[in-house]
mmCIF file of C-alpha atoms in Angstrom:
data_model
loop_
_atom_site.group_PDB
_atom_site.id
_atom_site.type_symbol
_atom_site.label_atom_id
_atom_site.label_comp_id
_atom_site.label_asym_id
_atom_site.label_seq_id
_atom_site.Cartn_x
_atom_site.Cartn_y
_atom_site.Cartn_z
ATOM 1 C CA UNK A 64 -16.181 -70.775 34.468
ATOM 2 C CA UNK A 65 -15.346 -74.364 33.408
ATOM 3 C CA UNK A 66 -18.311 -76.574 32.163
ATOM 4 C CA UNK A 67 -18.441 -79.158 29.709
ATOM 5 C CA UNK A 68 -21.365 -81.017 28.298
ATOM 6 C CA UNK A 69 -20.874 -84.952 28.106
ATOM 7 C CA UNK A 70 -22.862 -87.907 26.766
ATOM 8 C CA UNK A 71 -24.124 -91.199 28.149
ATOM 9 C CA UNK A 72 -26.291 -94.230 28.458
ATOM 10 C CA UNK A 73 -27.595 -93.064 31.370
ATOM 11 C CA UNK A 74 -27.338 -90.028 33.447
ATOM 12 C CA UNK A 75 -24.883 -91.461 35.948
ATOM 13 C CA UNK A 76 -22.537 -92.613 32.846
ATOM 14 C CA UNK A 77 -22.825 -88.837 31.757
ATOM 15 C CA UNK A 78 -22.125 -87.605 34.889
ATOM 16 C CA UNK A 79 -18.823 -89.317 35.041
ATOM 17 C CA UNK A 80 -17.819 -88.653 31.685
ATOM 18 C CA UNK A 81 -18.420 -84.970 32.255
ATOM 19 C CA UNK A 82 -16.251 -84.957 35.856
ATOM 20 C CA UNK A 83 -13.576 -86.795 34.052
ATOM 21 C CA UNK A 84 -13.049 -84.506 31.179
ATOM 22 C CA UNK A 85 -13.170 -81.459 34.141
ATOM 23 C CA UNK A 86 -11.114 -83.436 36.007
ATOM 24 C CA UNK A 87 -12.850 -82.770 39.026
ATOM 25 C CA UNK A 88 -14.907 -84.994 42.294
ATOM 26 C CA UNK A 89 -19.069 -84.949 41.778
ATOM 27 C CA UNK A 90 -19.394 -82.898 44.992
ATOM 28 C CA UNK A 91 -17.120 -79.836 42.600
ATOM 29 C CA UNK A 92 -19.459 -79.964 39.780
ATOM 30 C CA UNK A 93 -22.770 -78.556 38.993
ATOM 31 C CA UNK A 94 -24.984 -81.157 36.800
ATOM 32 C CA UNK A 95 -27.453 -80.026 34.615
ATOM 33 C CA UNK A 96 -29.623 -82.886 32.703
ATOM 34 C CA UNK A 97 -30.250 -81.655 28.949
ATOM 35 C CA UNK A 98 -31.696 -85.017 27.518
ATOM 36 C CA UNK A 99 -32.304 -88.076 29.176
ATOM 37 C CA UNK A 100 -31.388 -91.060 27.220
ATOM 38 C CA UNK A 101 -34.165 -92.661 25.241
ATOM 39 C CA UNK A 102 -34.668 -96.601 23.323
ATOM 40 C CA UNK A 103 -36.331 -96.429 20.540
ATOM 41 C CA UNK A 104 -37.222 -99.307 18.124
ATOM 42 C CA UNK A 105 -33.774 -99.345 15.898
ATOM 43 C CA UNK A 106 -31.225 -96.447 18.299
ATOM 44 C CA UNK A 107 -31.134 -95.502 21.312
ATOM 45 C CA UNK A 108 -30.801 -91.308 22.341
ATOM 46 C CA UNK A 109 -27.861 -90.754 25.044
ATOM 47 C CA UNK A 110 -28.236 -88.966 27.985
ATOM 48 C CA UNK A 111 -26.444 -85.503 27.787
ATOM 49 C CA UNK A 112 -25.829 -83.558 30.696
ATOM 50 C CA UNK A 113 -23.980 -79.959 31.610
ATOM 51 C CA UNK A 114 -21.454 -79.983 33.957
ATOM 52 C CA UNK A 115 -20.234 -76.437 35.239
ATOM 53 C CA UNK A 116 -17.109 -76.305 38.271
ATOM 54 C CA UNK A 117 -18.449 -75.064 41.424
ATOM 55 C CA UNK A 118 -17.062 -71.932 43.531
ATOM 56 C CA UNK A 119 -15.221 -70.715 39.744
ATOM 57 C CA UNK A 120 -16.605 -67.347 39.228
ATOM 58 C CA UNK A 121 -16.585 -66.505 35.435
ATOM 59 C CA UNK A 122 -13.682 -65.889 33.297
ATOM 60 C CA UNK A 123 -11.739 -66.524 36.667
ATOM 61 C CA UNK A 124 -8.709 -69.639 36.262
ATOM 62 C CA UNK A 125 -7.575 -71.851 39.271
ATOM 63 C CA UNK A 126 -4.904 -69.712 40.573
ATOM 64 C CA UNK A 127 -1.264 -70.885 39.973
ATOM 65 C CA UNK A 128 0.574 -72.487 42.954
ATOM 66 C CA UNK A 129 3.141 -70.278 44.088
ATOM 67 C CA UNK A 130 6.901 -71.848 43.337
ATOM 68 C CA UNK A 131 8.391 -73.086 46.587
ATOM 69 C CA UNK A 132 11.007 -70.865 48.437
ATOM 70 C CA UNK A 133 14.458 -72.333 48.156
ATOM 71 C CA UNK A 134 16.457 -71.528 51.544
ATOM 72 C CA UNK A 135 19.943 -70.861 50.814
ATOM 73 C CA UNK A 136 22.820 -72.573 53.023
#
């Protein structure tokens, strides 16, 4: 199972982040929000979210594409 967790101002900024290191569309992702992002006086807290790829069971990789048949003359 893929998932990676990625920071952000906000939650949609993490979101993103997280599908672009995956590699993957927001409808193939799972997003779970672990902080949302916080201002304080002097710093601001980024949002962090968990990103895990949907339908990937675990310990199972994308299978390989199969090489394409060559038809000989």
């Amino acid at each position: 199972m893929r998932e990676v967790i990625a920071t952000g101002k906000t939650v949609e900024e993490a979101t993103r982040n997280a599908c672009a290191q995956l590699g993957l569309a927001r409808e193939e992702v799972s997003i779970q929000i672990l902080e949302m992002p916080v201002k304080k006086l002097f710093r601001s807290i980024p949002a962090r979210v968990k990103a895990t790829a949907i339908g990937e069971e675990a310990g199972e990789e994308a299978p390989a594409p199969a090489p394409a048949k060559q038809e000989q003359p």
